Coordinates of C-alpha atoms in Angstrom, one line a residue:
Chain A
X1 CA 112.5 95.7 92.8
X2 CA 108.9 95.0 91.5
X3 CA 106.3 97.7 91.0
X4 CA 102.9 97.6 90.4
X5 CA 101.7 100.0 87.4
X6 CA 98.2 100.9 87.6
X7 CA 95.6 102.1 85.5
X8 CA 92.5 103.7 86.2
X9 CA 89.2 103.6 84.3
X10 CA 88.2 106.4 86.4
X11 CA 89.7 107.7 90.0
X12 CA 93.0 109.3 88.2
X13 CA 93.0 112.8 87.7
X14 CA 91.7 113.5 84.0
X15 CA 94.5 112.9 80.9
X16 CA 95.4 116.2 78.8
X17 CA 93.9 114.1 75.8
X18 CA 90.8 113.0 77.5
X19 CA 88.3 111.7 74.3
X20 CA 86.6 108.5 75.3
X21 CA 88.3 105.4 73.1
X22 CA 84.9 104.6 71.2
X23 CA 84.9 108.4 70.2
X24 CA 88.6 107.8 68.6
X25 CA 89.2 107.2 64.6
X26 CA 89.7 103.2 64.3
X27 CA 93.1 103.6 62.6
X28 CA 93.9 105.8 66.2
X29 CA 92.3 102.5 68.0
X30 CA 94.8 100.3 66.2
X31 CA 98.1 102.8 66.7
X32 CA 96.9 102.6 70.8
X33 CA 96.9 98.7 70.8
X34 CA 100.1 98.3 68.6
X35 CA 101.9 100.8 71.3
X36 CA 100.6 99.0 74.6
X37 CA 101.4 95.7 72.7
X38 CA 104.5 97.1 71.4
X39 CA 105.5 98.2 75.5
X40 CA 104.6 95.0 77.0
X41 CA 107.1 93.4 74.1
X42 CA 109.6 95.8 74.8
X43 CA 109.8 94.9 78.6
X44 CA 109.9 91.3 78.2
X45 CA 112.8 92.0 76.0
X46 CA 115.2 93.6 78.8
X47 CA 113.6 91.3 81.3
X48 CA 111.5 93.8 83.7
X49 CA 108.1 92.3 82.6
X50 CA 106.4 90.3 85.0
X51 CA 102.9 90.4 84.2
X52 CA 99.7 92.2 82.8
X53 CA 96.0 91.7 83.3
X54 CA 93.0 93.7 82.2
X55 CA 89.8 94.3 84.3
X56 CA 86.2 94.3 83.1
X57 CA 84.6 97.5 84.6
X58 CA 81.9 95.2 86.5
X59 CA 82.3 93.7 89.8
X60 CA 81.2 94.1 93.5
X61 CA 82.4 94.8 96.9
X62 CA 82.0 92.0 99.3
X63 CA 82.0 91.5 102.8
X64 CA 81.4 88.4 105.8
X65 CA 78.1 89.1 107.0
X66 CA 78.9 86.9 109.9
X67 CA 78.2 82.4 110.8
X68 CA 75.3 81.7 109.2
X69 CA 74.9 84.5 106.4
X70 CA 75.9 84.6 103.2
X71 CA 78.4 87.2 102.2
X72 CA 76.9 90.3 101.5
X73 CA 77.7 92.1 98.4
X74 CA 77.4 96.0 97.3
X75 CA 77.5 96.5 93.8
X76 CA 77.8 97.4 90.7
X77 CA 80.2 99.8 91.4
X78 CA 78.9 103.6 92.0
X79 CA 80.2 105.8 89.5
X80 CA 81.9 107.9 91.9
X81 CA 84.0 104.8 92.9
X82 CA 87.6 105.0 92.2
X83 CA 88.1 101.6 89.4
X84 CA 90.9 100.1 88.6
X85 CA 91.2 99.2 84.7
X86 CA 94.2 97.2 84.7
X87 CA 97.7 96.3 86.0
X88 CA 101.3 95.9 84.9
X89 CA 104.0 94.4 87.3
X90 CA 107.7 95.2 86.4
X91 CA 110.6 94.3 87.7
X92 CA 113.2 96.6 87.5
X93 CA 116.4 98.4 88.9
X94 CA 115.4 101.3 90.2
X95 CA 112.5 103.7 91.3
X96 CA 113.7 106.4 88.7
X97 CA 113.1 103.5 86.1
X98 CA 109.6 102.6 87.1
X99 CA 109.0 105.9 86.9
X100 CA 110.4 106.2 83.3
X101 CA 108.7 103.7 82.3
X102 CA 105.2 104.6 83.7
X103 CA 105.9 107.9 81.9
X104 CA 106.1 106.0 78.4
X105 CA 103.6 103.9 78.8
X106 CA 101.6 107.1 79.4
X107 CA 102.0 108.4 76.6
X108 CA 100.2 106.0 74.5
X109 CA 98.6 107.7 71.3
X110 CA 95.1 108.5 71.7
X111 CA 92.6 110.8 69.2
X112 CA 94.5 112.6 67.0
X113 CA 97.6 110.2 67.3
X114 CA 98.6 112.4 70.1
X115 CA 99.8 111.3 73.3
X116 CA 97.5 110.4 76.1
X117 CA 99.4 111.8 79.3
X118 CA 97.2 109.4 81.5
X119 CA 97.9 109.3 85.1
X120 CA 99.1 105.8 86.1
X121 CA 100.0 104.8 89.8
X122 CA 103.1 103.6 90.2
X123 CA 103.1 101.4 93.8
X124 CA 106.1 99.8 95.1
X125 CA 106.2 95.9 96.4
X126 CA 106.5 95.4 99.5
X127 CA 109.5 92.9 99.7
X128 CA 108.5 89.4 101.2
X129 CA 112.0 88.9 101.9
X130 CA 114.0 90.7 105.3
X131 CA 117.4 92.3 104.5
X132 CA 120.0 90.8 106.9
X133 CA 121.0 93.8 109.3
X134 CA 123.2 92.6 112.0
Chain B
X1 CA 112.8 66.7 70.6
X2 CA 109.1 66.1 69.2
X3 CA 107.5 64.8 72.1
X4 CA 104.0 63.8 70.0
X5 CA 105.4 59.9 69.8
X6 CA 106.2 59.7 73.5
X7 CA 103.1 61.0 74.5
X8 CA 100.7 58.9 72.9
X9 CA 102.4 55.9 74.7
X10 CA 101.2 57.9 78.5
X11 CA 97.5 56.4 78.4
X12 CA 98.5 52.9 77.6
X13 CA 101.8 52.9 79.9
X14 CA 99.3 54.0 82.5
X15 CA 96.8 51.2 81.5
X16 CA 99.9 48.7 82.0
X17 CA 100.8 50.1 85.8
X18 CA 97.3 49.7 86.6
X19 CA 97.0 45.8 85.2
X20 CA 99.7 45.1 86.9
X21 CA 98.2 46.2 90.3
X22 CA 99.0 50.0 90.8
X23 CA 95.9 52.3 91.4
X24 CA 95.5 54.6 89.3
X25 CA 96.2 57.7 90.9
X26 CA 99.7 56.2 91.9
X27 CA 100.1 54.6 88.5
X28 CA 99.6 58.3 86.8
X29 CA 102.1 59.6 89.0
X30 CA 104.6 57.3 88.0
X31 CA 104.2 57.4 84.4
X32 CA 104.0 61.5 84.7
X33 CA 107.3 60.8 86.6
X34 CA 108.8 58.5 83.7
X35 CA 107.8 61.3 81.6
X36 CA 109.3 63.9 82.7
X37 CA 112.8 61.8 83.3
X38 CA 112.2 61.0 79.3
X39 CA 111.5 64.0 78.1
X40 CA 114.8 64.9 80.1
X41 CA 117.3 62.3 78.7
X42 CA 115.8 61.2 75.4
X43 CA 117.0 63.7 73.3
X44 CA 120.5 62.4 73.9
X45 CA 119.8 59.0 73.9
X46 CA 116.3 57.5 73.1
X47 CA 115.6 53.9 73.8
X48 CA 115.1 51.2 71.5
X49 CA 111.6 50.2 72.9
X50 CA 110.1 53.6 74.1
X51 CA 107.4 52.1 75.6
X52 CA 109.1 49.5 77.2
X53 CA 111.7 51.9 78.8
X54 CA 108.6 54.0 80.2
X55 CA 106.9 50.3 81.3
X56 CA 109.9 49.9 83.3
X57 CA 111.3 53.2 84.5
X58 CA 106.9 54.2 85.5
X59 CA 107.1 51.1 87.3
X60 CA 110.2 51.3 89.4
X61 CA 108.8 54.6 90.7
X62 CA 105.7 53.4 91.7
X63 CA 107.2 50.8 93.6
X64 CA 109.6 52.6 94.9
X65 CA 106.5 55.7 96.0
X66 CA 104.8 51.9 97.1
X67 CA 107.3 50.9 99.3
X68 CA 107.8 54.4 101.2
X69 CA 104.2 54.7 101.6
X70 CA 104.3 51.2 103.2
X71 CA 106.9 51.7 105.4
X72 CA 105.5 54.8 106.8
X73 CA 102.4 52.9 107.2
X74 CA 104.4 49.9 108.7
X75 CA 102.4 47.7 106.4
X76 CA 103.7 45.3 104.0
X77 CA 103.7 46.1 100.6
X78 CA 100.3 44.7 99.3
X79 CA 101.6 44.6 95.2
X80 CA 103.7 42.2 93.9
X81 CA 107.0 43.3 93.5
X82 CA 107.6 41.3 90.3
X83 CA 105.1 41.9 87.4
X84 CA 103.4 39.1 85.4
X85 CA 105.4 36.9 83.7
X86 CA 104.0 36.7 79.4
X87 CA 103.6 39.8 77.2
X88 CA 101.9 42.9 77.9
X89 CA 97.9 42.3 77.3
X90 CA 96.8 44.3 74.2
X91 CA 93.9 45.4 75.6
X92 CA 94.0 49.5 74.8
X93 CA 92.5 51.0 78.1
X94 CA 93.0 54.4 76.5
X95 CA 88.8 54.5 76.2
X96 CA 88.3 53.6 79.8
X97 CA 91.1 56.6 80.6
X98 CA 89.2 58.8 78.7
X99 CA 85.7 58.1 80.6
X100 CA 87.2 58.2 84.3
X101 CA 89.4 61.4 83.2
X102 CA 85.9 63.5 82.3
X103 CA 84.2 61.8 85.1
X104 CA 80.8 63.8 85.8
X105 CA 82.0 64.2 89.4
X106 CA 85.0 66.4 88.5
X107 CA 84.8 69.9 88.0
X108 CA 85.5 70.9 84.4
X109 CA 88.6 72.5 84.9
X110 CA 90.2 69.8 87.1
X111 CA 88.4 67.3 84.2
X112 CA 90.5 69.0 81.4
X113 CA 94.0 69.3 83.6
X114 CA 93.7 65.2 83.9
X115 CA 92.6 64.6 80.9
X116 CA 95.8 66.2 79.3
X117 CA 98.0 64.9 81.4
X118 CA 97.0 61.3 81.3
X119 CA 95.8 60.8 78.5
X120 CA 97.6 63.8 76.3
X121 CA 100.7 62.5 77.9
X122 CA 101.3 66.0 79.2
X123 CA 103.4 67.7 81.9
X124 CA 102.0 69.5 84.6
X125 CA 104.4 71.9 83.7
X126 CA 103.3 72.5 80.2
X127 CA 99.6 72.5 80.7
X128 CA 100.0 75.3 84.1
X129 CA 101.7 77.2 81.5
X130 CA 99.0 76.8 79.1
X131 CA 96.4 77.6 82.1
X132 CA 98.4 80.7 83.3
X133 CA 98.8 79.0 86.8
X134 CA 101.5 77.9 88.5
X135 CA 102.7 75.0 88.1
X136 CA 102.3 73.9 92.4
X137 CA 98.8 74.8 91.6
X138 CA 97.8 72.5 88.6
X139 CA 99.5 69.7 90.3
X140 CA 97.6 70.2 93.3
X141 CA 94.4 70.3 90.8
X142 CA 95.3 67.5 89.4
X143 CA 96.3 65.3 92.7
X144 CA 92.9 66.7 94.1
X145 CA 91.1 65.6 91.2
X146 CA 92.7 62.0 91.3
X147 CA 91.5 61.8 95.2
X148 CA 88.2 62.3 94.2
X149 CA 88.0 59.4 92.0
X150 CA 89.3 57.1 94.5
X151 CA 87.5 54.3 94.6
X152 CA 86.4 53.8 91.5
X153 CA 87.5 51.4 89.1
X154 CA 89.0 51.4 85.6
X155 CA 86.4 49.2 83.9
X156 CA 83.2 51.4 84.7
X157 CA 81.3 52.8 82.0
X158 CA 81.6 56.1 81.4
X159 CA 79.9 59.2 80.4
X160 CA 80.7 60.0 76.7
X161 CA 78.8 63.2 76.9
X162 CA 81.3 65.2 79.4
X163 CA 84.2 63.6 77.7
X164 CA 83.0 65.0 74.5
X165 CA 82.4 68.5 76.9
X166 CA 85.6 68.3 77.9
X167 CA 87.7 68.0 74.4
X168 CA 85.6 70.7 73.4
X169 CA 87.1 73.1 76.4
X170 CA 90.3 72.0 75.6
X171 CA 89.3 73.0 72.1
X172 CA 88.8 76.2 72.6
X173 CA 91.7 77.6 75.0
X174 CA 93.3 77.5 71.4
X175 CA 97.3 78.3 71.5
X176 CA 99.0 79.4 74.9
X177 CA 102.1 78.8 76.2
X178 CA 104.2 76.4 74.6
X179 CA 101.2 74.0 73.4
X180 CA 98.7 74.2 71.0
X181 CA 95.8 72.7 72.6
X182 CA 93.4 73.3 70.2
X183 CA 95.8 70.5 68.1
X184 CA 96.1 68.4 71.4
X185 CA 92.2 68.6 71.5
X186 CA 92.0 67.5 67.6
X187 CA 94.6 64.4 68.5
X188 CA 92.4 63.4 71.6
X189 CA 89.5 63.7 69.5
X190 CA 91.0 61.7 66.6
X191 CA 92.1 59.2 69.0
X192 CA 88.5 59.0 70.8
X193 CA 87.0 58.6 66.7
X194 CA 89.0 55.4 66.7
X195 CA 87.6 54.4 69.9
X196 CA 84.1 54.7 69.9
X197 CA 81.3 54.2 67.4
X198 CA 79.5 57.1 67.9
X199 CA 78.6 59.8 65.4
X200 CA 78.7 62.8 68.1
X201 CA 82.3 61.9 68.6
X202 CA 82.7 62.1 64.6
X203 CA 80.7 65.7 64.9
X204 CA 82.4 67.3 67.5
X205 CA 85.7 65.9 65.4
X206 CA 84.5 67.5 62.4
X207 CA 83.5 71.0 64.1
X208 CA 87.0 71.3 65.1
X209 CA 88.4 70.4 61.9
X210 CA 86.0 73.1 60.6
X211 CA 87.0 75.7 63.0
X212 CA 90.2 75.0 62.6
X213 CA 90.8 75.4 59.1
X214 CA 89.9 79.2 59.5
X215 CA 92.1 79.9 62.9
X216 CA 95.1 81.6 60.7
X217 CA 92.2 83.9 59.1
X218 CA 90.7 84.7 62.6
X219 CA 93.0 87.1 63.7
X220 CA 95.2 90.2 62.3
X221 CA 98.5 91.9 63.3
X222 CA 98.7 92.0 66.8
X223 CA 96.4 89.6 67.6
X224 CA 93.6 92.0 66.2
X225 CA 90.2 90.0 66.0
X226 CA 88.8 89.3 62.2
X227 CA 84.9 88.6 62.2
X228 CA 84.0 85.9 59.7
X229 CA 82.7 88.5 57.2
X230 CA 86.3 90.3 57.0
X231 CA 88.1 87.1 56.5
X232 CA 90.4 86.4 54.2
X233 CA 88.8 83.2 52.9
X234 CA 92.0 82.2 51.1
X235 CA 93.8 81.7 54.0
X236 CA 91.3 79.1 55.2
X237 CA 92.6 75.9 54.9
X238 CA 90.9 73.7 52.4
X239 CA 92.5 70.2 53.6
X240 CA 91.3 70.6 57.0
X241 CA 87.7 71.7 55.6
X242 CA 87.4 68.6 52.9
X243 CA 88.2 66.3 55.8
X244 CA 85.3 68.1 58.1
X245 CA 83.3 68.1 55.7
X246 CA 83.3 64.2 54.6
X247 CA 83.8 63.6 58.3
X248 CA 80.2 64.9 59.7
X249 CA 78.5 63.4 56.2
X250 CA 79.6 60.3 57.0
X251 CA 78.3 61.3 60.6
X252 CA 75.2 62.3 59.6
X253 CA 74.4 59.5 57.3
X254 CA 74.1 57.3 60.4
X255 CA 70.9 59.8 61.6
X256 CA 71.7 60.3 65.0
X257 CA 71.8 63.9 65.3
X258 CA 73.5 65.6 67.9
X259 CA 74.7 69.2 69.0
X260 CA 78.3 68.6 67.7
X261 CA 77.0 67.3 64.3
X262 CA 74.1 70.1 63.9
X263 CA 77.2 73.0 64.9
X264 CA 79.3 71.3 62.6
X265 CA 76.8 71.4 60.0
X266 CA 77.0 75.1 60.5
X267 CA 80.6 75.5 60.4
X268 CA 80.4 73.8 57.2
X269 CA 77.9 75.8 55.5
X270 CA 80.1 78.7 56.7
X271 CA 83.4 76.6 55.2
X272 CA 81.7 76.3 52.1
X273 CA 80.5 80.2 51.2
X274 CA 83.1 82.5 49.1
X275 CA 81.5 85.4 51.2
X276 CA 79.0 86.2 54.2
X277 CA 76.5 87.3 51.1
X278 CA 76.9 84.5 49.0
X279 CA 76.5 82.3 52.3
X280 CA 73.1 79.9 52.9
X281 CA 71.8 81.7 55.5
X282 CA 68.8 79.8 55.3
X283 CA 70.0 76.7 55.7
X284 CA 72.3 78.0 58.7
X285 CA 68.9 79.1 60.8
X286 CA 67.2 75.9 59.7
X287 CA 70.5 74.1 61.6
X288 CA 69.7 76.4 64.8
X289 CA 66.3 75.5 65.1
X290 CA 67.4 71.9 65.1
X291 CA 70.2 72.6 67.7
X292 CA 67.7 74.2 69.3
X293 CA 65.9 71.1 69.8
X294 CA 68.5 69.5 71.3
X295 CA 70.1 72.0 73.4
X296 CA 67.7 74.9 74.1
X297 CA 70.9 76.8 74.9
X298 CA 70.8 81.0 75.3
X299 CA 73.9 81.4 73.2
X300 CA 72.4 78.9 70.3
X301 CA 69.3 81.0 70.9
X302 CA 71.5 84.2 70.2
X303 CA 73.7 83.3 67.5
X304 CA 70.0 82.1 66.0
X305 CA 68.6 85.7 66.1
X306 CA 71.9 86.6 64.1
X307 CA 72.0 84.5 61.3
X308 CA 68.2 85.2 61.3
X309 CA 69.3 89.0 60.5
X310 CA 71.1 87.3 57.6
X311 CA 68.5 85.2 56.3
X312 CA 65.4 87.6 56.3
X313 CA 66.8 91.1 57.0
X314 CA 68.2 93.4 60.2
X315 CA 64.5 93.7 61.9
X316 CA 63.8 90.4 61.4
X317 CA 66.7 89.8 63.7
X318 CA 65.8 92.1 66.0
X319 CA 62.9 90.5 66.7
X320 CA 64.4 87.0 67.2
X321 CA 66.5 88.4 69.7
X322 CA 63.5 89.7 71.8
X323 CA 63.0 85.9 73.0
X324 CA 67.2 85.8 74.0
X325 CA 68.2 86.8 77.8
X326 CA 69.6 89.9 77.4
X327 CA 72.3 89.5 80.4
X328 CA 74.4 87.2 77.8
X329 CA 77.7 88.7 77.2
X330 CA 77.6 89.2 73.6
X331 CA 74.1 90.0 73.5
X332 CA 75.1 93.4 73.7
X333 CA 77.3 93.4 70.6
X334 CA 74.5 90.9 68.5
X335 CA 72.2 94.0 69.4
X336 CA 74.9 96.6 68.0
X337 CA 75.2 95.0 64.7
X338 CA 71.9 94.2 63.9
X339 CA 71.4 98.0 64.4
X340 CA 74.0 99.0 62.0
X341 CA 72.8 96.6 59.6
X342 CA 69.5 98.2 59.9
X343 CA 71.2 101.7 58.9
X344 CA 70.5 103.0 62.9
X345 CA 73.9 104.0 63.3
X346 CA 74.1 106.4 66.4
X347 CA 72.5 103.5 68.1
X348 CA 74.7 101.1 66.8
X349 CA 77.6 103.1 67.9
X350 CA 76.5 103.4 71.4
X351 CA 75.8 100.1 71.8
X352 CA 79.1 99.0 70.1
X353 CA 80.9 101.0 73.1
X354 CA 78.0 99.1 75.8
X355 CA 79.2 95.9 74.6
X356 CA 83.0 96.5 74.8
X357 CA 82.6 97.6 78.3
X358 CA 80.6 94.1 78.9
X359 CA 83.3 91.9 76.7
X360 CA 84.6 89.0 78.3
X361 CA 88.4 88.8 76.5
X362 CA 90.7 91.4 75.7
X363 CA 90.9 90.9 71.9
X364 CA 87.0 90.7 71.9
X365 CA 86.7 94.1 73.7
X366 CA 89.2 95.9 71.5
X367 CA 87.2 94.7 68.8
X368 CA 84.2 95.9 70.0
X369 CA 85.7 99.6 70.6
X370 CA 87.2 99.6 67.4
X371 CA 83.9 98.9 66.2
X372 CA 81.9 102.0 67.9
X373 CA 84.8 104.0 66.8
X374 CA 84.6 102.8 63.2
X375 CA 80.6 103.2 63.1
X376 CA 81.2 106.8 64.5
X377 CA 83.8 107.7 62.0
X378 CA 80.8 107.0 59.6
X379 CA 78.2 109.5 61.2
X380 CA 80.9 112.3 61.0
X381 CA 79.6 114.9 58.0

């Protein structure tokens, strides 16, 4: 089963360790990296990695505006807007796993070395196959 | 296996398919074809006369694609069956492959995909994985591509400029999946040297000799991004740099300059330093403002404003950067360490964290926040 892992740059309820990266030691910089890196390795390992991509912050909605007209576009983002920093896609045996390993993947040092405790979303696939039933 | 032997014969097989009467879309389908059936069974058993075997093998499946095609048209089949009698002409056609692969009317990235399958020899597979696309979607790229050259011939002169472009591209997706096309790019490059008589050829050769003799130094555990000045100039490799560097003087004793000889000028001067202080940063700006000539890029014009910051001091590069469009990505980041170098460091630090939140890669944007965080660990009593 495959499940979508997401992080937030903002949207998510606040982290217990919530000190903006920039304001973190670099050696604390360089223990977050390793970890993320270290995660991603790991789940290649026993097979449940899938895939991994990072967002830039920037971007625009966009919509048809109808024959004739170009799209119309409404951005940059307000900074109310619920934004989406990046993704992970597992696939793995069980809800209870993807929920284990959101968890770790959560608690990713941050200042002072200690854990984050980020909020990730954790969003089921939905399967493009049908299960047989009759 | 190593496959480096086999795919240098792609371009010429390809050239043989085509003189023989095979367009040369069909005739790059077949020899991808005899390829991949090589690269398959060779291991076990290579042939004798490799190129010969892919010769034959490239041209059974293009009759055989031929002869389907026809009967579905329910045409005759318009090639000879039989190929000329007498040896194979000499002729290398690998220049003329090179031209109509980086033709001006293909987009860059459907340029690069043909150019590294026929004429890097190549397989979809490997350069999708290279890409990060699927593999159904850089064969359509490529098949598109090919369509769009129909009609035109082989023998048409070509545009060495987006060739050049294009090697360059290549150049610079450096190592993913199983291929290091920043080598590939070196080989094409090489190959192109032999080719042509043309100095920018031997300049853009150079600049990626030059580059490459630093890559191992470029980046830390993890991937981690080294800038030049942390470098650990040891590691740099001195036979790659030697051959750069008689390379582009050869080049430029011929005085035709170009952008790939003036950049490799740089990456020479840069080769050549023990440090970022002991470096000729005057020289360096003196090779921007001819590149400047030639190109009046923005990113020349930025990197320009840096080395100024070298050269006569951080406000002095401040100032130079007043003339460069501030919407370029690393303008941001230019900004932040000219700041620092001019002892403003809460600035700096702010503008470190701006730029990360404006990088373009990952590795750059981890940089970049390891940066503010470092510059801020410095403000702290």
């Amino acid at each position: 089963m495959k499940y979508l892992l997401l992080k937030h740059y903002r949207g998510a309820p606040a982290p217990v360790n919530d000190v903006p990266m920039d304001k973190w030691t670099p050696e604390e910089v360089d223990a977050h990296m390793q970890y993320m890196r270290d995660f991603a390795a790991r789940l290649e390992e026993t097979g449940e990695f899938v895939d991994g991509q990072a967002l830039a912050p920037e971007g625009a909605f966009v919509r048809y505006d109808g024959e004739g007209h170009p799209p119309v576009t409404d951005g940059p983002f307000a900074e109310t807007k619920d934004l989406i920093a990046g993704w992970m896609v597992i696939d793995v045996e069980s809800w209870d796993r993807a929920v284990e390993l959101a968890g770790e993947l959560s608690a990713a040092p941050g200042a002072g070395g200690e854990p984050i405790h980020e909020w990730l979303e954790v969003r089921p696939f939905l399967s493009e196959q049908t299960t047989v039933t009759e | 296996m190593n496959e480096s032997p086999l795919r240098e014969l792609v371009p010429a097989v390809i050239g043989v398919l085509v003189r023989r009467g095979a367009d040369f879309a069909s005739a790059e389908d077949a020899v991808q074809e005899a390829l991949v059936r090589a690269l398959d069974t060779w291991s076990d058993d290579p042939p004798r006369d490799p190129k010969a075997w892919l010769v034959a093998v490239a041209w059974r499946k293009f009759l055989d694609a031929a002869r389907a095609e026809a009967s579905r048209r329910g045409r005759e089949l318009a090639v000879d069956v039989e190929p000329p009698a007498g040896p194979v002409p000499a002729t290398d056609d690998t220049l003329r492959l090179y031209f109509l692969c980086a033709h001006p009317i293909l987009p860059p990235a459907s340029a690069v995909a043909l150019t590294l399958r026929a004429v890097g020899g190549l397989t979809t597979r490997q350069i999708a994985a290279a890409y990060l696309v699927p593999e159904a979607t850089m064969a359509q790229r490529i098949t598109r591509a090919k369509r769009r050259l129909a009609g035109l011939r082989l023998d048409q002169p070509g545009d060495l400029g987006t060739v050049l472009r294009v090697l360059y591209l290549v150049f610079n997706e450096g190592y993913s999946g199983d291929v290091d096309l920043a080598a590939e790019a070196i080989r094409l490059t090489r190959h192109l040297v032999a080719l042509t008589d043309e100095p920018e050829v031997a300049g853009l050769l150079a600049l990626m000799l030059l580059h490459h003799a630093r890559r191992a130094s470029r980046t830390g555990p993890g991937g981690r991004l080294v800038p030049l000045a942390e470098q650990d100039r040891s590691r740099w490799d001195t036979g790659l740099i030697t051959e750069g560097v008689m390379i582009l003087q050869a080049a430029l004793a011929r005085d035709r300059l170009g952008e790939y000889q003036a950049q490799a000028a740089i990456a020479a001067l840069h080769a050549d330093a023990p440090s970022t202080s002991e470096t000729d940063w005057v020289q360096i700006v003196e090779w921007y403002d001819e590149l400047l000539l030639l190109t009046d890029s923005p990113v020349v014009r930025l990197n320009r404003a840096v080395a100024v910051g070298e050269a006569d001091g951080p406000r002095a590069g401040l100032v130079a950067l007043a003339d460069v469009d501030p919407d370029l990505p690393r303008y941001t980041a230019a900004t932040a360490y000219l700041h620092e170098r001019a002892g403003d460091l809460e600035h700096a630090a702010e503008l470190y964290a701006e730029a990360s939140r404006a990088a373009t890669s990952v590795p750059e944007r981890d940089h970049l926040t390891r940066e503010a965080a470092r510059v801020r660990q410095l403000l702290r009593p």
